Coordinates of C-alpha atoms in Angstrom, one line a residue:
M16 CA 58.6 -96.5 -63.0
L17 CA 55.7 -94.6 -64.6
A18 CA 55.2 -92.5 -61.4
V19 CA 58.9 -91.6 -61.4
L20 CA 58.7 -90.5 -65.1
G21 CA 55.6 -88.6 -64.4
F22 CA 57.1 -86.6 -61.5
L23 CA 60.2 -86.0 -63.7
T24 CA 57.9 -84.7 -66.4
L25 CA 56.2 -82.2 -64.0
G26 CA 59.5 -81.3 -62.4
T27 CA 61.2 -80.6 -65.8
F28 CA 58.2 -78.6 -67.0
M29 CA 58.2 -76.5 -63.8
V30 CA 62.0 -75.9 -64.0
L31 CA 61.7 -74.8 -67.6
V32 CA 58.9 -72.4 -66.8
L33 CA 60.1 -71.0 -63.5
R34 CA 63.7 -70.6 -64.6
K35 CA 62.5 -69.1 -67.9
Y36 CA 64.5 -71.5 -70.0
A37 CA 61.5 -71.9 -72.3
T38 CA 58.0 -70.5 -72.8
A39 CA 55.1 -72.3 -71.2
F40 CA 53.9 -73.4 -74.7
V41 CA 57.3 -75.0 -75.5
A42 CA 57.8 -76.5 -72.1
I43 CA 54.3 -78.0 -71.8
I44 CA 54.8 -79.9 -75.1
A45 CA 58.5 -80.8 -74.9
A46 CA 58.6 -82.2 -71.4
P47 CA 55.9 -84.9 -71.8
V48 CA 57.1 -85.8 -75.3
F49 CA 60.6 -86.4 -74.0
F50 CA 59.6 -88.6 -71.1
A51 CA 57.0 -90.5 -73.1
I52 CA 59.8 -91.5 -75.5
L53 CA 61.8 -92.7 -72.5
A54 CA 58.8 -94.7 -71.4
G55 CA 58.8 -96.5 -74.8
R56 CA 55.6 -94.8 -76.0
G57 CA 57.2 -92.6 -78.8
G58 CA 55.2 -94.4 -81.5
D59 CA 51.9 -93.5 -79.8
L60 CA 52.6 -89.8 -79.4
G61 CA 50.5 -88.7 -82.3
D62 CA 47.4 -90.5 -81.2
M63 CA 47.9 -89.3 -77.6
A64 CA 48.3 -85.7 -78.6
V65 CA 45.2 -85.8 -80.8
S66 CA 43.2 -87.4 -78.0
G67 CA 44.2 -84.6 -75.6
I68 CA 43.4 -81.9 -78.1
K69 CA 39.9 -83.2 -78.7
T70 CA 39.2 -82.9 -75.0
V71 CA 40.2 -79.2 -74.9
A72 CA 38.8 -78.1 -78.2
P73 CA 35.5 -76.8 -76.8
T74 CA 37.4 -74.8 -74.2
A75 CA 39.8 -73.3 -76.7
I76 CA 36.8 -72.2 -78.9
L77 CA 35.1 -70.7 -75.8
L78 CA 38.2 -68.7 -75.0
L79 CA 38.5 -67.4 -78.5
F80 CA 35.0 -66.0 -78.6
A81 CA 34.8 -64.8 -75.0
I82 CA 37.9 -62.7 -75.5
L83 CA 36.7 -61.3 -78.8
Y84 CA 33.3 -60.5 -77.2
F85 CA 34.7 -58.6 -74.2
G86 CA 37.2 -57.0 -76.5
V87 CA 34.3 -55.5 -78.5
M88 CA 32.6 -54.4 -75.3
M89 CA 35.7 -52.7 -74.0
D90 CA 36.1 -50.9 -77.4
A91 CA 32.6 -49.7 -76.9
R92 CA 33.5 -48.4 -73.5
L93 CA 30.6 -50.3 -71.9
F94 CA 31.6 -49.4 -68.4
D95 CA 32.4 -45.7 -68.9
P96 CA 28.9 -44.6 -67.8
V97 CA 29.2 -46.7 -64.7
S98 CA 32.6 -45.2 -63.7
R99 CA 31.3 -41.6 -64.3
A100 CA 28.1 -42.3 -62.3
I101 CA 30.2 -43.7 -59.4
I102 CA 32.4 -40.7 -59.3
R103 CA 29.4 -38.3 -59.3
L104 CA 27.6 -40.3 -56.6
S105 CA 30.8 -40.4 -54.5
K106 CA 30.5 -36.6 -53.8
G107 CA 34.3 -36.6 -53.1
D108 CA 33.9 -39.1 -50.2
P109 CA 36.9 -41.5 -50.0
V110 CA 34.6 -44.3 -48.7
R111 CA 32.2 -44.1 -51.6
I112 CA 35.1 -43.7 -54.0
C113 CA 36.8 -46.9 -52.7
V114 CA 33.5 -48.9 -52.8
G115 CA 32.9 -47.6 -56.3
T116 CA 36.3 -48.7 -57.3
A117 CA 35.5 -52.2 -56.1
V118 CA 32.2 -52.3 -58.0
L119 CA 33.8 -51.2 -61.3
A120 CA 36.8 -53.5 -60.8
L121 CA 34.6 -56.5 -60.3
L122 CA 32.7 -55.6 -63.5
V123 CA 35.7 -54.9 -65.8
A124 CA 37.5 -58.0 -64.5
L125 CA 34.9 -60.0 -66.6
D126 CA 37.2 -59.1 -69.6
G127 CA 39.6 -61.7 -68.3
D128 CA 42.7 -59.6 -69.2
G129 CA 44.6 -58.2 -66.2
T130 CA 46.4 -55.4 -68.0
T131 CA 43.2 -54.1 -69.6
S132 CA 41.4 -54.2 -66.4
Y133 CA 44.0 -52.3 -64.5
M134 CA 44.3 -49.7 -67.2
I135 CA 40.5 -49.1 -67.2
I136 CA 40.3 -48.9 -63.4
C137 CA 43.3 -46.6 -63.0
S138 CA 42.1 -44.4 -65.9
A139 CA 38.7 -44.0 -64.3
F140 CA 39.7 -43.5 -60.6
L141 CA 43.4 -42.8 -60.2
P142 CA 43.0 -39.1 -61.0
I143 CA 40.5 -38.5 -58.2
Y144 CA 42.6 -40.6 -55.8
R145 CA 45.4 -38.2 -56.5
R146 CA 43.2 -35.2 -56.3
L147 CA 42.0 -36.2 -52.8
G148 CA 45.3 -37.6 -51.6
I149 CA 44.1 -41.2 -51.2
N150 CA 46.9 -43.7 -51.0
P151 CA 47.2 -45.2 -54.6
L152 CA 48.0 -48.6 -53.0
V153 CA 44.3 -48.8 -52.1
I154 CA 43.2 -48.8 -55.8
A155 CA 45.9 -51.4 -56.5
T156 CA 44.8 -53.7 -53.7
I157 CA 41.1 -53.5 -54.7
A158 CA 41.9 -54.0 -58.4
T159 CA 44.1 -57.1 -57.7
M160 CA 41.4 -58.7 -55.4
A161 CA 38.7 -58.1 -58.0
L162 CA 40.9 -59.5 -60.9
G163 CA 41.9 -62.5 -58.9
A164 CA 38.4 -63.4 -57.9
V165 CA 36.5 -62.7 -61.1
S166 CA 39.0 -63.2 -63.9
G167 CA 40.7 -66.0 -62.0
S168 CA 37.5 -68.0 -61.7
T169 CA 35.6 -67.4 -65.0
P170 CA 36.1 -70.0 -67.6
W171 CA 37.5 -67.5 -70.1
G172 CA 40.0 -66.1 -67.5
G173 CA 43.5 -67.4 -67.5
A174 CA 43.6 -69.5 -64.4
A175 CA 40.3 -71.3 -64.8
T176 CA 41.1 -71.9 -68.5
R177 CA 44.2 -73.9 -67.5
A178 CA 42.2 -75.9 -64.9
I179 CA 39.4 -76.7 -67.3
S180 CA 41.8 -77.6 -70.1
V181 CA 44.2 -79.7 -68.0
L182 CA 41.4 -81.6 -66.2
H183 CA 39.1 -81.9 -69.3
L184 CA 36.1 -80.3 -67.7
D185 CA 32.8 -78.9 -69.0
A186 CA 33.0 -75.2 -68.5
T187 CA 29.4 -74.8 -67.4
A188 CA 29.5 -77.7 -64.9
Y189 CA 32.6 -76.2 -63.4
F190 CA 31.4 -72.6 -63.3
V191 CA 27.7 -72.5 -62.3
P192 CA 28.2 -74.1 -58.8
F193 CA 31.0 -71.7 -58.2
L194 CA 28.8 -68.6 -58.7
P195 CA 27.3 -68.3 -55.1
S196 CA 30.7 -68.4 -53.5
L197 CA 32.1 -65.9 -56.1
A198 CA 29.2 -63.5 -55.4
L199 CA 29.8 -63.7 -51.7
T200 CA 33.5 -63.1 -52.2
G201 CA 32.7 -60.1 -54.3
G202 CA 30.7 -58.8 -51.3
V203 CA 33.8 -59.3 -49.1
I204 CA 35.9 -57.3 -51.6
V205 CA 33.4 -54.5 -51.4
L206 CA 33.4 -54.6 -47.6
I207 CA 37.2 -54.5 -47.6
A208 CA 37.1 -51.5 -49.9
Y209 CA 34.7 -49.8 -47.5
L210 CA 37.0 -50.4 -44.6
L211 CA 40.0 -49.1 -46.6
G212 CA 37.9 -46.1 -47.5
L213 CA 37.2 -45.4 -43.8
R214 CA 40.9 -45.4 -43.1
Q215 CA 41.6 -43.0 -46.0
R216 CA 38.7 -40.7 -45.0
R217 CA 40.6 -40.1 -41.7
R218 CA 43.7 -39.1 -43.7
V219 CA 42.2 -36.8 -46.2
D220 CA 41.7 -33.1 -45.5
P221 CA 37.9 -32.4 -45.1
L222 CA 38.4 -29.1 -47.0
V223 CA 39.7 -31.0 -50.0
I224 CA 36.7 -33.4 -49.9
A225 CA 34.3 -30.4 -49.8
E226 CA 36.1 -28.7 -52.7
V227 CA 36.0 -31.9 -54.9
A228 CA 32.3 -32.3 -54.0
R229 CA 31.6 -28.8 -55.2
E230 CA 33.5 -29.5 -58.5
L231 CA 31.5 -32.7 -59.0
A232 CA 28.2 -30.9 -58.3
A233 CA 29.1 -28.2 -60.8
S234 CA 30.0 -30.7 -63.5
R235 CA 26.7 -32.5 -62.9
T236 CA 24.8 -29.2 -63.3
R237 CA 26.5 -28.8 -66.7
G238 CA 25.3 -32.2 -67.7
G239 CA 28.0 -34.5 -66.4
G240 CA 29.8 -34.9 -69.7
G241 CA 32.9 -33.2 -68.3
T242 CA 33.1 -35.0 -65.0
T243 CA 36.3 -36.8 -65.6
T244 CA 38.0 -33.8 -67.2
T245 CA 37.0 -31.5 -64.3
I246 CA 38.5 -33.8 -61.7
T247 CA 41.6 -34.8 -63.6
G248 CA 42.4 -31.5 -65.2
G249 CA 42.7 -33.3 -68.6
S250 CA 44.0 -36.7 -67.5
A251 CA 45.0 -39.4 -69.9
G252 CA 42.1 -41.0 -71.5
A253 CA 39.5 -38.4 -70.6
G254 CA 39.5 -36.8 -74.0
D255 CA 39.3 -40.1 -75.7
Q256 CA 36.2 -41.0 -73.7
D257 CA 34.4 -37.9 -74.6
D258 CA 35.1 -38.3 -78.3
T259 CA 33.9 -41.9 -78.2
E260 CA 30.7 -41.0 -76.4
Q261 CA 29.9 -38.3 -79.0
A262 CA 30.4 -40.8 -81.8
T263 CA 28.6 -43.7 -80.1
P264 CA 24.7 -43.5 -80.1
R265 CA 23.2 -43.9 -76.7
W266 CA 21.0 -46.8 -77.9
R267 CA 24.1 -48.8 -78.7
M268 CA 25.4 -48.4 -75.2
W269 CA 22.1 -49.6 -73.8
F270 CA 22.1 -52.5 -76.3
N271 CA 25.6 -53.6 -75.3
A272 CA 24.6 -53.5 -71.6
G273 CA 21.4 -55.5 -72.3
L274 CA 23.3 -58.0 -74.4
T275 CA 26.0 -58.6 -71.8
T276 CA 23.4 -58.9 -69.0
L277 CA 21.4 -61.4 -71.1
L278 CA 24.5 -63.4 -71.8
L279 CA 25.4 -63.7 -68.1
V280 CA 21.8 -64.6 -67.2
L281 CA 21.7 -67.3 -69.9
L282 CA 25.0 -68.5 -68.6
V283 CA 23.7 -68.9 -65.1
L284 CA 20.5 -70.6 -66.2
G285 CA 22.5 -73.0 -68.3
V286 CA 20.2 -72.8 -71.3
A287 CA 23.1 -73.5 -73.7
P288 CA 26.8 -74.4 -73.6
L289 CA 29.0 -71.4 -72.8
V290 CA 30.8 -71.7 -76.2
T291 CA 27.5 -71.4 -78.0
L292 CA 26.4 -68.4 -76.0
F293 CA 29.7 -66.5 -76.6
I294 CA 29.8 -67.3 -80.3
A295 CA 26.2 -66.0 -80.7
G296 CA 27.0 -63.0 -78.4
F297 CA 30.1 -62.1 -80.4
V298 CA 28.4 -62.2 -83.7
I299 CA 25.6 -60.0 -82.5
A300 CA 27.9 -57.5 -80.8
L301 CA 30.1 -57.3 -83.9
L302 CA 27.2 -56.7 -86.2
V303 CA 25.7 -54.0 -84.0
N304 CA 28.9 -52.2 -83.0
H305 CA 30.7 -52.6 -86.3
P306 CA 28.3 -52.9 -89.2
K307 CA 30.9 -52.2 -91.8
L308 CA 32.6 -55.2 -93.2
T309 CA 36.1 -53.6 -93.2
D310 CA 35.6 -52.6 -89.5
Q311 CA 34.7 -56.1 -88.5
G312 CA 37.9 -57.5 -90.0
E313 CA 40.0 -54.9 -88.2
V314 CA 38.3 -55.7 -84.8
I315 CA 39.0 -59.4 -85.1
K316 CA 42.6 -58.8 -86.1
R317 CA 43.1 -56.4 -83.2
H318 CA 41.7 -58.7 -80.5
A319 CA 43.2 -61.8 -82.0
A320 CA 46.5 -60.7 -80.5
S321 CA 45.0 -61.3 -77.1
A322 CA 43.1 -64.4 -78.0
V323 CA 45.5 -66.5 -79.9
P324 CA 48.2 -67.0 -77.2
V325 CA 45.6 -68.2 -74.7
V326 CA 43.9 -70.5 -77.2
V327 CA 47.3 -72.0 -78.3
L328 CA 48.2 -72.6 -74.7
A329 CA 44.9 -74.4 -74.1
L330 CA 45.5 -76.7 -77.0
A331 CA 49.1 -77.3 -75.7
A332 CA 47.6 -78.2 -72.3
G333 CA 45.5 -80.8 -74.1
I334 CA 48.6 -82.4 -75.6
F335 CA 50.3 -82.3 -72.2
T336 CA 47.5 -84.1 -70.4
G337 CA 46.7 -86.4 -73.3
I338 CA 50.3 -87.8 -73.1
L339 CA 50.4 -88.0 -69.3
S340 CA 47.0 -89.7 -69.1
D341 CA 47.4 -92.2 -71.9
T342 CA 50.9 -93.3 -70.8
G343 CA 49.5 -94.0 -67.3
M344 CA 51.8 -91.5 -65.6
V345 CA 49.1 -89.4 -63.9
E346 CA 47.4 -92.5 -62.5
A347 CA 50.7 -93.9 -61.2
M348 CA 51.6 -90.5 -59.6
A349 CA 48.2 -90.3 -57.9
K350 CA 48.6 -93.8 -56.5
S351 CA 52.0 -93.0 -55.1
M352 CA 50.6 -89.9 -53.4
L353 CA 47.6 -91.7 -52.0
S354 CA 49.9 -94.0 -50.2
I355 CA 50.8 -91.2 -47.8
V356 CA 47.2 -89.9 -47.3
P357 CA 45.9 -91.0 -43.8
S358 CA 43.0 -93.4 -44.0
G359 CA 39.6 -91.6 -43.7
M360 CA 41.0 -88.2 -44.8
G361 CA 40.7 -88.5 -48.5
N362 CA 37.5 -86.5 -48.5
L363 CA 39.5 -83.4 -47.4
I364 CA 41.6 -83.3 -50.6
P365 CA 39.5 -80.4 -52.1
L366 CA 39.9 -78.4 -48.9
F367 CA 43.6 -79.2 -48.7
T368 CA 43.9 -78.1 -52.4
A369 CA 42.3 -74.8 -51.6
V370 CA 44.4 -74.1 -48.6
I371 CA 47.8 -75.2 -50.0
G372 CA 46.9 -73.3 -53.2
L373 CA 47.1 -70.0 -51.4
P374 CA 50.9 -70.0 -50.9
L375 CA 51.6 -72.0 -54.0
S376 CA 49.6 -69.6 -56.2
F377 CA 51.5 -66.6 -54.6
F378 CA 54.9 -67.9 -55.5
M379 CA 54.3 -70.0 -58.6
S380 CA 53.3 -69.1 -62.1
N381 CA 49.9 -70.3 -63.2
D382 CA 51.4 -72.5 -65.8
A383 CA 53.5 -74.4 -63.2
Y384 CA 50.7 -74.7 -60.7
F385 CA 47.8 -75.7 -62.9
F386 CA 49.7 -77.9 -65.3
G387 CA 52.2 -79.3 -62.8
V388 CA 50.4 -79.6 -59.5
L389 CA 46.6 -79.7 -60.1
P390 CA 46.4 -82.8 -62.3
V391 CA 48.1 -84.9 -59.6
L392 CA 45.7 -83.6 -56.9
A393 CA 42.7 -84.2 -59.2
E394 CA 43.7 -87.8 -59.9
S395 CA 44.3 -88.4 -56.2
A396 CA 40.9 -87.0 -55.4
A397 CA 39.3 -89.2 -58.1
Q398 CA 40.4 -92.3 -56.2
F399 CA 38.0 -91.2 -53.5
G400 CA 35.2 -90.4 -55.9
I401 CA 35.7 -86.7 -55.7
P402 CA 34.9 -85.0 -59.1
A403 CA 37.6 -83.0 -60.8
D404 CA 35.3 -79.9 -60.9
E405 CA 35.8 -79.5 -57.2
I406 CA 39.6 -79.7 -57.5
A407 CA 39.5 -77.1 -60.2
R408 CA 37.4 -74.7 -58.1
A409 CA 39.6 -75.2 -55.1
G410 CA 42.7 -74.6 -57.3
V411 CA 41.6 -71.2 -58.5
I412 CA 40.7 -69.8 -55.1
G413 CA 44.4 -68.9 -54.7
Q414 CA 44.2 -66.4 -57.6
M415 CA 43.7 -63.4 -55.4
L416 CA 47.0 -64.1 -53.8
H417 CA 48.6 -64.9 -57.1
S418 CA 47.5 -61.5 -58.4
V419 CA 49.7 -59.8 -55.7
G420 CA 52.6 -62.2 -56.1
P421 CA 55.8 -61.7 -58.2
A422 CA 54.7 -64.2 -60.8
S423 CA 51.7 -62.1 -61.9
A424 CA 52.8 -60.3 -65.0
P425 CA 49.9 -57.7 -65.1
L426 CA 50.9 -56.6 -61.6
W427 CA 54.0 -54.9 -62.9
V428 CA 51.8 -52.8 -65.2
L429 CA 49.6 -51.9 -62.2
L430 CA 52.6 -50.9 -60.1
G431 CA 53.8 -48.7 -62.9
L432 CA 50.4 -47.0 -63.1
V433 CA 50.3 -46.2 -59.4
K434 CA 54.1 -45.6 -59.2
R435 CA 54.8 -47.8 -56.2
D436 CA 57.3 -50.7 -55.8
L437 CA 56.4 -54.4 -55.1
G438 CA 57.6 -54.3 -51.5
D439 CA 55.4 -51.4 -50.5
F440 CA 52.4 -52.9 -52.3
Q441 CA 52.7 -56.3 -50.7
R442 CA 53.1 -54.9 -47.2
F443 CA 49.9 -53.0 -47.8
S444 CA 47.9 -55.6 -49.5
L445 CA 48.8 -59.1 -48.2
L446 CA 46.6 -59.0 -45.1
P447 CA 43.3 -57.9 -46.8
V448 CA 44.0 -60.2 -49.8
T449 CA 44.7 -63.2 -47.6
L450 CA 41.6 -62.5 -45.5
A451 CA 39.5 -62.3 -48.7
S452 CA 41.0 -65.6 -49.9
L453 CA 40.3 -67.4 -46.7
A454 CA 36.7 -66.1 -46.8
W455 CA 36.4 -67.5 -50.3
I456 CA 37.4 -70.9 -49.1
V457 CA 34.7 -70.7 -46.4
F458 CA 32.1 -69.7 -48.9
A459 CA 33.1 -72.4 -51.3
V460 CA 32.6 -75.0 -48.6
L461 CA 29.3 -73.6 -47.3
T462 CA 27.8 -73.4 -50.8
G463 CA 29.0 -76.8 -51.8
A464 CA 31.4 -75.6 -54.5
I465 CA 34.0 -77.8 -52.8
G466 CA 33.0 -80.6 -50.5
I467 CA 34.5 -81.9 -47.2
A468 CA 32.0 -84.7 -46.6

């Protein structure tokens, strides 16, 4: 009976979300509450909800301060010097430009917000793509792969946030073993960008490449400050960048770069919990970049618009899993699923999760997949002694395909920026994105991020 109610809970939640009858926040709370009452546990709802919230509270706090931290870094245009250097070093060569796009995209994806990442990448590179006649679908493909890999797997990114919250994981324990496979996947993304660049080099008129190279060389001779303006002819965002750079001392740019690097190094070394690192990092970044009290308040208000919805959803996920776990629904569902798993193949559940997650992530919203499918797979894996961290890592590998699927909201912003429709983009991007996703699965197995033994 509990298994049936559990599957009805998941089914109801997914229908509400996929059919857009309710927001994810409403659906993720309403569905388990309704079926818990049917199970006769209405009197325990308060205790179960609080129990679930306690498990996700550290993750919610991490999300809040990670989003605020990267918001301050984006306001400070931390990656502007990187994008200008890449454009200058490209010398108008489409191959170097595509590789540079991948490098910058992987960096800015640390922000965790897809719309922000796409706007930064397109602002930096789309003008030179158009100047050379490079297919804008190239920049879209590279950007979605980078976002899916980096933002999809970091604990403050949307997908991993859901996995960590719903499975009640420690963010550091989940993330650090994932880093080797993520780094290797980043290398594959750069390689794919190189191959796409080679194809574009054959399409672009060599005379145009030579002309752009001369323009870049001339701008560098003048000091490099007008590189973006020279290539774009006054593109959107170029003037803003120059004004910001004049107002921002060079030492502050170096400080921000050093602080971010130190933060990531400490994260990898595991010297402190992620939540502690980002709280400290945000406080330092806020004091250095916005020393005035009034400015600090405005910065927090501005970036709270991005942080609050994510934090609220993480807390709602705690209520969802608290009710399903404490009523016994998750355990009952897992047992019913285990009854159809062939004997001796339970160790392959993480690999199965990663493989099946590719098409599911493409078609489903993250809310439906991570809150509806992943908890059942994790509980099934637990019966074979497989830790939930492995299921979480396997589950997020499909994020590159999710980022090119119709359920990815930031994708529609990207398509508007490059002025292409979804069909053209998917025909162009599906093969390279699928290959990169399969490579990530292989790397995850080889590095032990997900096990098959």
